[in-house]
Coordinates of C-alpha atoms in Angstrom, one line a residue:
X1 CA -4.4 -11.6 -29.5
X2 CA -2.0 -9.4 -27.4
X3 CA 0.6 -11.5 -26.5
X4 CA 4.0 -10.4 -24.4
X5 CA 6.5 -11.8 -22.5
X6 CA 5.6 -15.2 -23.3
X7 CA 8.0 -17.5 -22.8
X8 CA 10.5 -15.7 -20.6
X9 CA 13.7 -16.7 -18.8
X10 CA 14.4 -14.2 -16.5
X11 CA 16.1 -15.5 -13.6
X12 CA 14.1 -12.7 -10.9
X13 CA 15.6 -14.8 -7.8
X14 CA 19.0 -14.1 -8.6
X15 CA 18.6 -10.2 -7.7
X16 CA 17.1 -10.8 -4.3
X17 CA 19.9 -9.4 -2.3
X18 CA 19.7 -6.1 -4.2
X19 CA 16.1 -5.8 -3.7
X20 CA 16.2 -6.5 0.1
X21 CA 18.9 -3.7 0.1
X22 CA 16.9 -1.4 -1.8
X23 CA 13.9 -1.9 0.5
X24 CA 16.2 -1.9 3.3
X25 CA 17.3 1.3 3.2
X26 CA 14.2 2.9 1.5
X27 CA 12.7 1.3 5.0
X28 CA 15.4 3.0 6.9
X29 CA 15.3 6.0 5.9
X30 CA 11.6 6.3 6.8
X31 CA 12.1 5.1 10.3
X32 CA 15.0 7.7 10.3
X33 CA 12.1 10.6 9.4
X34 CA 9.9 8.8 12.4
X35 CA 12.8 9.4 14.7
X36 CA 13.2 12.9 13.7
X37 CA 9.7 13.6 13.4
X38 CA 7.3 10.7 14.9
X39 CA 4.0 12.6 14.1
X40 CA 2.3 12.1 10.9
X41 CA 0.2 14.6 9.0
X42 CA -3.0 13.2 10.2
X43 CA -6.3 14.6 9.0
X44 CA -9.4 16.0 11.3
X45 CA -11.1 12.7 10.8
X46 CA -7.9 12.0 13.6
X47 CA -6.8 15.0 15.3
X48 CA -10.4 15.9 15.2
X49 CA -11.6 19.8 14.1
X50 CA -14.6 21.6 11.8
X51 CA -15.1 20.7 8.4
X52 CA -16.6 23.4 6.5
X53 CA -18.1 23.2 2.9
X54 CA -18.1 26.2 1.1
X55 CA -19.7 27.4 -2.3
X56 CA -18.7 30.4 -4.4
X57 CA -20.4 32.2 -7.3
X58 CA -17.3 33.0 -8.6
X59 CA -14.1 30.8 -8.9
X60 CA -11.9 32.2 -6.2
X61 CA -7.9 32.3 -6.0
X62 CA -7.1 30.1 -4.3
X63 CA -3.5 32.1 -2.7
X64 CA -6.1 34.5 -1.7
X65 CA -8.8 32.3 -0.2
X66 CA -6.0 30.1 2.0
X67 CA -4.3 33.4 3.0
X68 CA -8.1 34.7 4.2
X69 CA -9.1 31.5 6.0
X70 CA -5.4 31.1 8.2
X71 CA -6.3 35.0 9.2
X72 CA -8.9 32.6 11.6
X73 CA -7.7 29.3 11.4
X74 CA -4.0 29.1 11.0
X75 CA -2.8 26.2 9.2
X76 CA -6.6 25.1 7.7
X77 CA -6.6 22.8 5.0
X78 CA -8.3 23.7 1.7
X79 CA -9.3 21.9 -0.9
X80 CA -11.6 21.9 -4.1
X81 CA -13.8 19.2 -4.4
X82 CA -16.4 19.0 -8.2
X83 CA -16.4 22.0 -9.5
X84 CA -14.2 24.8 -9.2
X85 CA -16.9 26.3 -7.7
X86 CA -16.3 24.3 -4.3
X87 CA -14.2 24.0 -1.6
X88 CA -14.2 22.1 1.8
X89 CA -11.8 23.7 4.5
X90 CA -10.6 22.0 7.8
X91 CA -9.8 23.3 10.7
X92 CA -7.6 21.1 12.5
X93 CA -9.1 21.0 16.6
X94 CA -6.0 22.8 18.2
X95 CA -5.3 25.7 20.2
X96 CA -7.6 28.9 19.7
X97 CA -9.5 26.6 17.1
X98 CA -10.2 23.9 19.4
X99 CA -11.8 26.5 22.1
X100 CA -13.7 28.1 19.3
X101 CA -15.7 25.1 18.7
X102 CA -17.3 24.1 15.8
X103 CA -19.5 26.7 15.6
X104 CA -17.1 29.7 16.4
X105 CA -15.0 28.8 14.0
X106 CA -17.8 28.5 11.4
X107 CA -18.8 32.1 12.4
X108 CA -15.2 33.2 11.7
X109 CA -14.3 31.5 8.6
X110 CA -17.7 32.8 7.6
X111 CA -17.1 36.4 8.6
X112 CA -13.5 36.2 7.0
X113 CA -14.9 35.3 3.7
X114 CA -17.9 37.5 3.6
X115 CA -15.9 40.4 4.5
X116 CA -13.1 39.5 1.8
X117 CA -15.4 38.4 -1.5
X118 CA -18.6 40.6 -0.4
X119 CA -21.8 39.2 1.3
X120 CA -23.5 36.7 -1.3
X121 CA -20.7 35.7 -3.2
X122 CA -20.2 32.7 -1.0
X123 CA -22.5 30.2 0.7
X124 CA -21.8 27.7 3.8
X125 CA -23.4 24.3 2.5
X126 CA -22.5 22.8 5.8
X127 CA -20.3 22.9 9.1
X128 CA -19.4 20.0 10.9
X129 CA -17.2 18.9 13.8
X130 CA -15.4 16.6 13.9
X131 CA -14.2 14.6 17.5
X132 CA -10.6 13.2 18.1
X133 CA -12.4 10.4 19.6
X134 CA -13.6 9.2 15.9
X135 CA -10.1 9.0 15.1
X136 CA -9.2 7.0 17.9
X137 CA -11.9 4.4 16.3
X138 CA -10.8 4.7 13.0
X139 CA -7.0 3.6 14.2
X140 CA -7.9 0.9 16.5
X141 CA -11.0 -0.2 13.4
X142 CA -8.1 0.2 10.6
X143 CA -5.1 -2.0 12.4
X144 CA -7.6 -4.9 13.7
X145 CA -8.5 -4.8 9.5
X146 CA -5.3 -5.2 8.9
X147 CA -4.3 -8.2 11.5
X148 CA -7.6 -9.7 10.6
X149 CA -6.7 -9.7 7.3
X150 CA -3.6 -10.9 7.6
X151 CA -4.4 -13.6 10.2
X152 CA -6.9 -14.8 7.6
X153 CA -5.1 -14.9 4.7
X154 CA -2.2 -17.5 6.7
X155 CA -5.1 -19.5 7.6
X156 CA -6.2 -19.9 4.4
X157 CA -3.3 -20.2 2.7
X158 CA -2.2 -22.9 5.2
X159 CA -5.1 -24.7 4.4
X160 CA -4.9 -23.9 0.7
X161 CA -1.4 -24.8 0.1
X162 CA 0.8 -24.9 3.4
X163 CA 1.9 -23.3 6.2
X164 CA 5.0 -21.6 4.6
X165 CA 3.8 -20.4 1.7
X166 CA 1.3 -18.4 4.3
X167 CA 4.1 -17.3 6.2
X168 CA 6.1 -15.9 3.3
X169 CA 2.7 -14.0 2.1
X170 CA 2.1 -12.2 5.4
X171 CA 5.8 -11.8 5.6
X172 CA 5.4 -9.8 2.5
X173 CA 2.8 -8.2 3.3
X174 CA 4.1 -6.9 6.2
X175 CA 7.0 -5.4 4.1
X176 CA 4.2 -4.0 2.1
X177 CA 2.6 -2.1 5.2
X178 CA 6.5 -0.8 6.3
X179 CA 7.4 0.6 3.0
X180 CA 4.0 2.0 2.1
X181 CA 4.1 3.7 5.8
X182 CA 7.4 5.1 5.0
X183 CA 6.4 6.2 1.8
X184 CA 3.5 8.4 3.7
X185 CA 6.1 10.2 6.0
X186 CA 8.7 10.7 3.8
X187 CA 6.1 12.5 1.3
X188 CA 4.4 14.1 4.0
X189 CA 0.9 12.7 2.3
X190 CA -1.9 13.7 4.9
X191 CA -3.7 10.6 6.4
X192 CA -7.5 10.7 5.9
X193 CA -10.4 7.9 5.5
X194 CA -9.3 7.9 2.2
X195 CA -5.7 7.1 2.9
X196 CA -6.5 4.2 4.7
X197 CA -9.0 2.9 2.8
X198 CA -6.0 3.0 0.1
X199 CA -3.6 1.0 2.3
X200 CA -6.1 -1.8 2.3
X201 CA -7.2 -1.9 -1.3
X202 CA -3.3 -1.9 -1.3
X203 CA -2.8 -5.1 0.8
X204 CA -5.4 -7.2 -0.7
X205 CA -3.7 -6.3 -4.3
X206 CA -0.7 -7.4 -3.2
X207 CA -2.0 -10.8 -1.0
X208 CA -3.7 -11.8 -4.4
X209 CA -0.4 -11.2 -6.8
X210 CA 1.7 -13.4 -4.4
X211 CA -0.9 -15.6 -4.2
X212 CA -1.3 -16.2 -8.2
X213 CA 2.3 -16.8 -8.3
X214 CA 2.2 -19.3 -5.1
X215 CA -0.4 -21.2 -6.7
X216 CA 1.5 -21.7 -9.8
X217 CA 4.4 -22.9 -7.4
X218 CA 2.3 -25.7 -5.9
X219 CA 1.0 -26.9 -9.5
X220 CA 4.6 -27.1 -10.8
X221 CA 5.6 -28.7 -7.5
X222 CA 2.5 -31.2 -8.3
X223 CA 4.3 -32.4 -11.1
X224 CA 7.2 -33.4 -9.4
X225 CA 9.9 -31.6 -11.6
X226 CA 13.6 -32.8 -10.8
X227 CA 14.6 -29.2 -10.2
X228 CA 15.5 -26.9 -6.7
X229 CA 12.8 -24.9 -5.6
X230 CA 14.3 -21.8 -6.7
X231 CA 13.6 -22.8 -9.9
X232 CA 10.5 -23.5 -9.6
X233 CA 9.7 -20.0 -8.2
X234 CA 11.4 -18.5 -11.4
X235 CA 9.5 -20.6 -13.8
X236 CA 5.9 -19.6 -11.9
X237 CA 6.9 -16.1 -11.9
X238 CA 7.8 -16.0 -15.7
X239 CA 4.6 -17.8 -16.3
X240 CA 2.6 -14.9 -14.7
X241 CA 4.4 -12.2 -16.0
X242 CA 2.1 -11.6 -18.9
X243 CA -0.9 -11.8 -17.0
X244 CA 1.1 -9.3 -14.0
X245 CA 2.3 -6.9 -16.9
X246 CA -1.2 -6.2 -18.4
X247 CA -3.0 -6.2 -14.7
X248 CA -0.4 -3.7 -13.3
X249 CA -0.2 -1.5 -16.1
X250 CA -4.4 -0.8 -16.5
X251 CA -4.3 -0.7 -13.0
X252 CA -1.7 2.0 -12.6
X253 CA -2.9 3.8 -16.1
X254 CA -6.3 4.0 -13.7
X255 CA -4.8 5.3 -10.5
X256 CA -2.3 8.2 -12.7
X257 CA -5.5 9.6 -14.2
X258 CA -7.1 9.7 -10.5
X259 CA -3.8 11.7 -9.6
X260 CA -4.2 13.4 -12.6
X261 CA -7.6 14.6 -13.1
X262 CA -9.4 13.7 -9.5
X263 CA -8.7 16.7 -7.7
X264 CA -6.7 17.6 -4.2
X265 CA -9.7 15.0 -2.5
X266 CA -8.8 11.7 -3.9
X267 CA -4.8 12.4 -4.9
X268 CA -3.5 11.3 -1.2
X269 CA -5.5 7.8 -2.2
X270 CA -4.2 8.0 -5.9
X271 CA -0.7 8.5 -4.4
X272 CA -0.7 6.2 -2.0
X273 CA -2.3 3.6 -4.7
X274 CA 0.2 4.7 -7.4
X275 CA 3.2 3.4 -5.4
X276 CA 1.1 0.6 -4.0
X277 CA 1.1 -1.3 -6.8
X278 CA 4.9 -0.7 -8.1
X279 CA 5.4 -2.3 -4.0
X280 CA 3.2 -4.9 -4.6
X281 CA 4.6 -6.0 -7.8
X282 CA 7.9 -5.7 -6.3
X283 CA 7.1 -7.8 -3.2
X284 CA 5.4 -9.9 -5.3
X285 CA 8.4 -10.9 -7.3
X286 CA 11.5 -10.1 -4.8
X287 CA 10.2 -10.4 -1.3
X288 CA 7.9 -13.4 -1.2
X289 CA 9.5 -16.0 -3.3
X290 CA 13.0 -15.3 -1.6
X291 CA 11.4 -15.5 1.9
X292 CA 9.8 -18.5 0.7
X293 CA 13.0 -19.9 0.1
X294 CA 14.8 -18.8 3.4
X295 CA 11.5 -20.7 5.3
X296 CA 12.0 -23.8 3.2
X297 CA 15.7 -23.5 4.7
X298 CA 15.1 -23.0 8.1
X299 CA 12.2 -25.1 8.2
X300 CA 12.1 -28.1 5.5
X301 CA 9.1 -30.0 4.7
X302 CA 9.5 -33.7 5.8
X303 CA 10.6 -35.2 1.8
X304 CA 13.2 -32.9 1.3
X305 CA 14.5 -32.9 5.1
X306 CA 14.5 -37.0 4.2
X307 CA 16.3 -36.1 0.7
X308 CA 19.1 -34.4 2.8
X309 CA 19.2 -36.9 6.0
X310 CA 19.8 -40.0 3.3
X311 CA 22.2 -37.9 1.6
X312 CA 24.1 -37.0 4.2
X313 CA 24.3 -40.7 5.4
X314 CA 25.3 -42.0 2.0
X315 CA 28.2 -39.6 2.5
X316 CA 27.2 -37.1 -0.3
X317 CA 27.1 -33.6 0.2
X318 CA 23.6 -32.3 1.4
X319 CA 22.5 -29.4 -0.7
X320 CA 20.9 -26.3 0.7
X321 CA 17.0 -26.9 1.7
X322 CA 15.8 -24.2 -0.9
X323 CA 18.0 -25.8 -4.0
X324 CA 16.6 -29.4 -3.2
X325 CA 14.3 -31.2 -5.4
X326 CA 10.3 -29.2 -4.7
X327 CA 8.3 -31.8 -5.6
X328 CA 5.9 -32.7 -2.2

């Protein structure tokens, strides 16, 4: 049986200030791009526009088939989808595209190509438009996903273990969404249906790697272990590491041959996925435990608010909330 990182000591805690740095300024950065530049590179599904699907008998170059397409459509997307054979192109809804229509601009991109590779040589499986209004669905459908999820997943984990621990989860996972978002603009990745169906594949990863850990925490803190909850976060972590190594690393062996071999359709998703899970092992290990730690602090449960109250009367020193004894 494969067995690694059994048995570890690492002390992950100890590094939390250099993590919330790192993040920090990787955060920054992003909101510094937003500043500069607040629009994102939003596909037709948002900015609404003609989708085209076209089939050749040939494989075309594709230089030559982006430079015949923007003679009609400047800045249309294209993109090979199955075979090499087949290619979708979009048309973003702006300027002389938008008063085309859907139609018109079918009729020139179809004339373009026709004149270019020679009547016959290339077929338009479909045309489609596409309205900005969808988009406006999508956004509003995709960020009430995301509260719903998160609202959900404090309940439950409020109900499950406590209120804290849900806290610290949608604490990280709002990390999660901020990085992940930064990520997007600093890379320039295009944000399609498949982008955002990535982001929450992406937090629902990461909610159930915190959670593993934080239910380890409250079966150590079950046993009532003379030892500072920062300890206790360490041991559960190490005990999950072998279990997080192997889950990551199929995971992300999965997603690189999706950027690899999938084609221009799916890479935005296996990008966005690819980093997705090196965040949500990261927030997993650095961000939630720590913020766990900071809410035990601010906010003590009632046994170890009692440990420090009869401490301080007794004229001792009263440790720090998240170094106290865990046991509840």
């Amino acid at each position: 049986m494969l067995r690694i990182f059994h048995n570890t000591k690492f002390d992950f805690i100890k590094w939390w200030r250099w993590a919330a740095g790192l993040t920090a300024a990787f955060i920054a950065i992003g909101l510094a791009s937003y500043a500069v530049n607040p629009s994102l590179n939003y596909s037709i599904e948002f900015t609404g526009g003609t989708l085209m699907q076209l089939e050749f008998k040939q494989p075309p170059d594709v230089g030559q088939l982006r430079q015949t397409v923007n003679t009609v459509a400047r800045g249309a997307e294209i993109q090979q989808y199955g075979s090499p054979l087949e290619y979708t192109v979009r048309a973003r809804g702006e300027g002389e595209t938008a008063n085309a229509g859907a139609e018109g601009v079918g009729r020139q991109v179809q004339g373009a190509l026709e004149q270019k590779y020679g009547a016959g040589n290339v077929r338009i499986v479909r045309t489609e438009a596409v309205g900005a209004r969808v988009g406006e669905e999508l956004s509003r459908g995709a960020l009430i996903a995301v509260l719903l999820g998160s609202l959900i997943t404090l309940v439950y984990l409020a109900i499950r273990f406590e209120w804290r621990f849900g806290l610290a989860a949608v604490l990280a996972t709002g990390h999660d969404i901020l990085v992940t978002a930064a990520f997007i603009k600093l890379f320039h990745i295009e944000v399609s249906l498949t982008v955002v169906a990535a982001i929450l594949t992406l937090l629902g990863y990461s909610m159930n790697d915190t959670i593993i850990i934080f239910d380890r925490v409250r079966e150590d803190l079950r046993q009532k272990r003379k030892e500072p909850l920062r300890d206790t976060l360490n041991r559960a972590i190490n005990e999950t590491l072998p279990r997080s190594v192997l889950t990551h690393a199929t995971t992300l062996a999965a997603t690189l041959a999706l950027l690899l071999f999938a084609g221009e359709v799916i890479r935005p998703f296996a990008w966005v996925m690819a980093f997705g899970i090196f965040v949500a092992t990261f927030s997993s290990v650095y961000v939630a435990g720590p913020l766990l730690l900071w809410i035990e602090r601010k906010y003590p449960r009632a046994e170890v608010a009692g440990v420090s109250k009869s401490a301080a009367s007794t004229g001792r020193t009263a440790s720090q909330p998240g170094q106290t004894v865990g046991a509840r």
